[in-house]
Coordinates of C-alpha atoms and ligand atoms in Angstrom, one line a residue:
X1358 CA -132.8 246.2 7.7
X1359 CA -130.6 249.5 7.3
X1360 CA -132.2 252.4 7.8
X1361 CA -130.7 255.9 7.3
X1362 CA -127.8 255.8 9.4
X1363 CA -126.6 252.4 8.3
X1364 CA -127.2 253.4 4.5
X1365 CA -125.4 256.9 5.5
X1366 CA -122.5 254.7 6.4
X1367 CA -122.4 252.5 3.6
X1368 CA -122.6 256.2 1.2
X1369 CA -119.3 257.5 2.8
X1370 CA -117.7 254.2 2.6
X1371 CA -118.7 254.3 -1.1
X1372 CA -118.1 257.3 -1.8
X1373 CA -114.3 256.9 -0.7
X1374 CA -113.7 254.1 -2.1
X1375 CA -115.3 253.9 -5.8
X1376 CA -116.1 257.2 -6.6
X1377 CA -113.9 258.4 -9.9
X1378 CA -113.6 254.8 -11.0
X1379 CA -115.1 253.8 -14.5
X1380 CA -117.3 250.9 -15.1
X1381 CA -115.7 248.4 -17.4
X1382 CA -119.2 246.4 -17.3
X1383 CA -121.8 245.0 -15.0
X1384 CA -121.9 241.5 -14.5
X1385 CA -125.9 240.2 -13.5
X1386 CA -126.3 237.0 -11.7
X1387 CA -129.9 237.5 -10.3
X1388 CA -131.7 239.7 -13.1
X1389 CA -134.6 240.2 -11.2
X1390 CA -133.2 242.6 -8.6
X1391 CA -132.3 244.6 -11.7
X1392 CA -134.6 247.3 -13.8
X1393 CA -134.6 246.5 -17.4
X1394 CA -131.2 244.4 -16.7
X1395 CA -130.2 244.4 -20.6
X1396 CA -130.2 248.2 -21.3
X1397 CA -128.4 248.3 -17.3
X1398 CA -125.5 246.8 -18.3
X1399 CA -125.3 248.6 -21.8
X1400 CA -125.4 252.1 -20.1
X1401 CA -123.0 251.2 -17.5
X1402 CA -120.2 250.5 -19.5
X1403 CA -117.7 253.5 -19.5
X1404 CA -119.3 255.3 -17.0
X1405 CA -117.8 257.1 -14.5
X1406 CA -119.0 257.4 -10.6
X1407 CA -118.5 260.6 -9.8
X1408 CA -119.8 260.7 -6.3
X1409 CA -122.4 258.8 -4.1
X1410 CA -125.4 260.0 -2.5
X1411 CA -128.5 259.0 -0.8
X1412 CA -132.3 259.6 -0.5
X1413 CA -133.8 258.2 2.3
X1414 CA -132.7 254.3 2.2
X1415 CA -131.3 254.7 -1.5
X1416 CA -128.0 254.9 -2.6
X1417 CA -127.8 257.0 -5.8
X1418 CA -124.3 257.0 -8.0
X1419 CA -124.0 259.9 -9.8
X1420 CA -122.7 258.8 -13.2
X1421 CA -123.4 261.7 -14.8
X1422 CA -126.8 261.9 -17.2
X1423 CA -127.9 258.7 -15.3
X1424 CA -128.1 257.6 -11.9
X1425 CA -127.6 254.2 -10.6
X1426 CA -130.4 254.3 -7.3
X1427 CA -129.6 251.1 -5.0
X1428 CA -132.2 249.6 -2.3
X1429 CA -130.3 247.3 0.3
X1430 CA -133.4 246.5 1.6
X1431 CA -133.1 244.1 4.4
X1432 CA -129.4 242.7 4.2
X1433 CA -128.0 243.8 1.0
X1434 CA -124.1 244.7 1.6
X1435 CA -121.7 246.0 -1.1
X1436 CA -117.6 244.9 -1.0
X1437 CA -115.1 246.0 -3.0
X1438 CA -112.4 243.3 -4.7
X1439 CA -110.3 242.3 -6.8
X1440 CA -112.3 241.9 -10.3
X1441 CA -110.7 238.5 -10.8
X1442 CA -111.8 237.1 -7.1
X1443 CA -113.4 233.8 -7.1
X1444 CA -117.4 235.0 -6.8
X1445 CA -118.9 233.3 -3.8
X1446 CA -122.5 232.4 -3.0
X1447 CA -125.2 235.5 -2.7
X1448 CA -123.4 237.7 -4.8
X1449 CA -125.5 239.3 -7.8
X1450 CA -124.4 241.7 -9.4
X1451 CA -121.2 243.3 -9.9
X1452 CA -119.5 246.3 -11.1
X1453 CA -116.2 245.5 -12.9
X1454 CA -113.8 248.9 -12.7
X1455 CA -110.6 249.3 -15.3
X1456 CA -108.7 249.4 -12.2
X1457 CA -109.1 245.9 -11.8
X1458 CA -111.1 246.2 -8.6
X1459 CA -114.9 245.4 -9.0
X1460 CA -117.9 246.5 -6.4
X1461 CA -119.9 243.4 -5.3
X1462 CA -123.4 243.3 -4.3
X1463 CA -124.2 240.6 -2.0
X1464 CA -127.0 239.4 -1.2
X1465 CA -129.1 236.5 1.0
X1466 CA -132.5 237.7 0.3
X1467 CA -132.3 239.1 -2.4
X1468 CA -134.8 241.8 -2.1
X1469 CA -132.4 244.2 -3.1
X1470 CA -133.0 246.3 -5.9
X1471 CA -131.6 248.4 -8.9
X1472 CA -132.7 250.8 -11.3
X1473 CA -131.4 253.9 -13.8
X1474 CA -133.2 257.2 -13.7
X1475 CA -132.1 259.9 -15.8
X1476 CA -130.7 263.1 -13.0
X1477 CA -132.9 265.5 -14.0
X1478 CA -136.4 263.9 -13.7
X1479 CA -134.5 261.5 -10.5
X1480 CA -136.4 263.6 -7.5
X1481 CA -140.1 263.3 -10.2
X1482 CA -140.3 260.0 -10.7
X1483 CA -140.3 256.7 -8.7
X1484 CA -139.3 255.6 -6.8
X1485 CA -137.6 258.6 -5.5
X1486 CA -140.7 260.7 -6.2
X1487 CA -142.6 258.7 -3.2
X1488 CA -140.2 259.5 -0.5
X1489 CA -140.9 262.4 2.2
X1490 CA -138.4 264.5 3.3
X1491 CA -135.4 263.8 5.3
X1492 CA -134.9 264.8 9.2
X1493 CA -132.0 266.4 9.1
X1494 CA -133.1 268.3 6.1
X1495 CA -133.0 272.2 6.7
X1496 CA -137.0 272.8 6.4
X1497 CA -137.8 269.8 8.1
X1498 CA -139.8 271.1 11.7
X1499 CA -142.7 270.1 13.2
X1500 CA -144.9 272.2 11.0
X1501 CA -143.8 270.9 8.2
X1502 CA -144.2 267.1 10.3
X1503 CA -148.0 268.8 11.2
X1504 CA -149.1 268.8 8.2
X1505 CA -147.7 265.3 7.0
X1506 CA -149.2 263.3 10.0
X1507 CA -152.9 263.0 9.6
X1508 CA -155.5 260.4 10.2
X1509 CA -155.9 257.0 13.0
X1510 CA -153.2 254.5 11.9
X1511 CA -150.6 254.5 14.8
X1512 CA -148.0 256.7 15.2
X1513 CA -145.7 254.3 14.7
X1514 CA -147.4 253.1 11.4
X1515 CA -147.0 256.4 10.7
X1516 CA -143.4 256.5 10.6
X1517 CA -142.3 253.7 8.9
X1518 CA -144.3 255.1 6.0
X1519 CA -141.6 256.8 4.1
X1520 CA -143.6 259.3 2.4
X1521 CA -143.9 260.5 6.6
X1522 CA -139.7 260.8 7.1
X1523 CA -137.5 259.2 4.8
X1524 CA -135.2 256.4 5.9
X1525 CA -136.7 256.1 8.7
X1526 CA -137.2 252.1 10.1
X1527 CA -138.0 249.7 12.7
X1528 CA -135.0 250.6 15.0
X1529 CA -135.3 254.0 14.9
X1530 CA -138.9 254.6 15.0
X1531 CA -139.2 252.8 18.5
X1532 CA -135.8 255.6 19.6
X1533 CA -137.4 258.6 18.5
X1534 CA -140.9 257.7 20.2
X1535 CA -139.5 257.1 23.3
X1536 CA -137.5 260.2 23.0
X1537 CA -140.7 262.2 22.2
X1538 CA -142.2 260.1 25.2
X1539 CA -145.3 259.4 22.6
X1540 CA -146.9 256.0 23.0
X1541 CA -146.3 254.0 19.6
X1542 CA -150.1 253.8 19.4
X1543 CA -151.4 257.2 19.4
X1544 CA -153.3 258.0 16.7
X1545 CA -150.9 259.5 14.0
X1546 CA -153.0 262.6 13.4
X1547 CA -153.9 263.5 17.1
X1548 CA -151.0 264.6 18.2
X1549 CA -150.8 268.4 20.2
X1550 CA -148.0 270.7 18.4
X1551 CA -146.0 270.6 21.7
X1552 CA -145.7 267.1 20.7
X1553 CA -145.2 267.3 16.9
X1554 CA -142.3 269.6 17.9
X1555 CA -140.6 266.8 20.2
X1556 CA -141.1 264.6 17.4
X1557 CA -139.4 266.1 15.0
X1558 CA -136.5 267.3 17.5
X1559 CA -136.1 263.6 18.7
X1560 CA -136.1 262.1 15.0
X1561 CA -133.1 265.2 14.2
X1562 CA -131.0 264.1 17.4
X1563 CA -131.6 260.7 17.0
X1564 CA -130.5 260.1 13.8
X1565 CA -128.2 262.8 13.6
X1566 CA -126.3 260.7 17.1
X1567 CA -126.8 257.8 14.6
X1568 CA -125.3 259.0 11.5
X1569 CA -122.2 260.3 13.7
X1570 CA -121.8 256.9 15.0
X1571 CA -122.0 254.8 12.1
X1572 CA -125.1 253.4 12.7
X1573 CA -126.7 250.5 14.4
X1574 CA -125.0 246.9 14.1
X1575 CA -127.6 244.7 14.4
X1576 CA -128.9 240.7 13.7
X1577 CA -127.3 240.3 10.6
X1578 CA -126.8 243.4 9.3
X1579 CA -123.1 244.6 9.4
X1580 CA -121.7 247.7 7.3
X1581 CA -119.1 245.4 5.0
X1582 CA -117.0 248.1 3.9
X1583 CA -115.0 248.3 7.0
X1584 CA -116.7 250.3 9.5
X1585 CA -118.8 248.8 12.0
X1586 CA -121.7 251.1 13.6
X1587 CA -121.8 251.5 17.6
X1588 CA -125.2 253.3 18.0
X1589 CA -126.5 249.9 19.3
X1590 CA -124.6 251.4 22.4
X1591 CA -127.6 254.4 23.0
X1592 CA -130.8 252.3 21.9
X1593 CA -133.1 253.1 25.0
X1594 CA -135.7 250.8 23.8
X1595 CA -135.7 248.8 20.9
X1596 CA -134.9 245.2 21.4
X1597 CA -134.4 245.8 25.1
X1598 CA -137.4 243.8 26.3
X1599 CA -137.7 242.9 29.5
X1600 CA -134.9 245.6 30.2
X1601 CA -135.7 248.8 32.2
X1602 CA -136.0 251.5 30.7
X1603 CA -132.8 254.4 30.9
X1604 CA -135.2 257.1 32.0
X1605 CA -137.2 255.6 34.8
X1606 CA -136.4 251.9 35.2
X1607 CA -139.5 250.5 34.6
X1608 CA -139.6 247.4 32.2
X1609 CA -139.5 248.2 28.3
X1610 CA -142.4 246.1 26.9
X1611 CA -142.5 244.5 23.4
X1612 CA -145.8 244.6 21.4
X1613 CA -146.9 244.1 17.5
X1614 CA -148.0 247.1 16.2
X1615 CA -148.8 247.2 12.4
X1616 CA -146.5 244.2 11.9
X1617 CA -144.0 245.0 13.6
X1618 CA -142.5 244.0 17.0
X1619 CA -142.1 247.5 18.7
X1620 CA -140.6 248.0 22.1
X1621 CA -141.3 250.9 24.3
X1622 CA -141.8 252.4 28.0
X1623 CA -145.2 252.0 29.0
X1624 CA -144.3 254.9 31.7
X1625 CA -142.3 257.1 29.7
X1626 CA -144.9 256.6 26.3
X1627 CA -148.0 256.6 28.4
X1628 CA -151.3 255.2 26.4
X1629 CA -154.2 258.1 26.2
X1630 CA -157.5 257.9 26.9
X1631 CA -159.3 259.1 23.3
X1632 CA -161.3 261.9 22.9
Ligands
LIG2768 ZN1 -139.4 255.0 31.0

């Protein structure tokens, strides 16, 4: 599933190659990914992108009054082609230009989804209204993490709850723990400010190496828009089971936590004894 830096990617890849194109129309195969899918494809036509952004895992196109917020979810991928391409299996939805390109969005899953928000209520309602704040935002520090992280689910719980750190998955929840040297199982809210301030200077590093490096290329998600991410390069921990560990060599265990297979360093991210 891409995360921030993947989705990152995909934005600047985006924002090169469609913004300042105009819609011609929006062609549905799968309406169910799609907000009100009628009205979507009335309001699209004639509109402009004028630049791409993103919120945690969303991609927003700016289109002026409205935005177009995108959710790739776990393999959604975008390409760009000719309009008049054969369409192949998997693709939904797709943005005719009057250039006579179009922007495909591809699919397997199809958990993707798509919605219009007006820009000025965009940040107040969902489902951008539900997202925390980002780590390399300016005011993000650990008192501002302090006062988010509260309560007994696992830390790691914790920060795949997006309201916690937007954009932030799987992949790199497991880095930035191990970078913090936290056990993924510490209660969210116990943590010592010493260690809320690792925290949130490992999830700024992390993801700001990430970003910088195009992200993680992973299973089957690849960044289709011509770059390919090499951050898979620095992963200390996750999906290195069985490996040793790049601080002190011991081997990274696997573990379900909350769902979710989680890999750590049971020296590095030592368990503690409550109370
Ligand atoms: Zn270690």
């Amino acid at each position: 599933m891409p995360e921030l830096p993947e989705v990152e990617t995909v934005r600047r890849s985006l924002q090169r190659l469609v913004s300042h194109k105009t819609i011609a129309r929006a062609e549905i195969r799968w309406p169910r990914m799609v907000e009100n899918p009628e009205s979507f494809s009335l309001e699209l036509v004639g509109k402009t992108i004028l630049s791409v952004w993103r919120r945690g895992k969303y991609l927003l196109f700016d289109l002026g009054e409205k935005v177009l917020v995108s959710h790739l979810r776990m393999e959604g991928k975008y390409f760009l082609k000719d309009a008049d391409a054969p369409g192949e299996k998997h693709e939904h939805v797709k943005f005719v230009f009057t250039d006579g390109l179009a922007l495909v969005y591809h699919d397997v899953r199809k958990f993707g989804t798509f919605c219009l928000r007006r820009k000025d209520e965009l940040h107040e309602v969902p489902p951008l209204c539900r997202l925390g704040k980002e780590p390399l935002a300016p005011s993000f520090d650990a008192t501002h993490l302090a006062s988010v992280l509260k309560g007994t689910r696992p830390l790691k719980a914790a920060l795949l709850d997006q309201r916690i750190m937007a954009g932030i998955g799987n992949i790199y929840a497991d880095e930035i723990l191990h970078c913090a040297g936290l056990h993924p199982e510490i209660p969210a809210g116990s943590l010592s400010f010493e260690d809320t301030e690792r925290l949130a200077a490992c999830a700024q590093k992390i993801i700001q190496d990430a970003v910088e490096l195009g992200g993680t290329s992973i299973r089957t998600y690849k960044d289709t828009l011509g770059v390919t991410g090499r951050f898979q390069q620095r992963l200390s921990v996750h999906t290195k089971e069985g490996e040793d560990c790049p601080e002190c060599g011991t081997k990274i265990l696997k573990k379900k936590i909350g769902g979710r297979g989680t890999y750590f360093c049971p020296v590095c991210q030592k368990e503690r004894k409550k109370g």
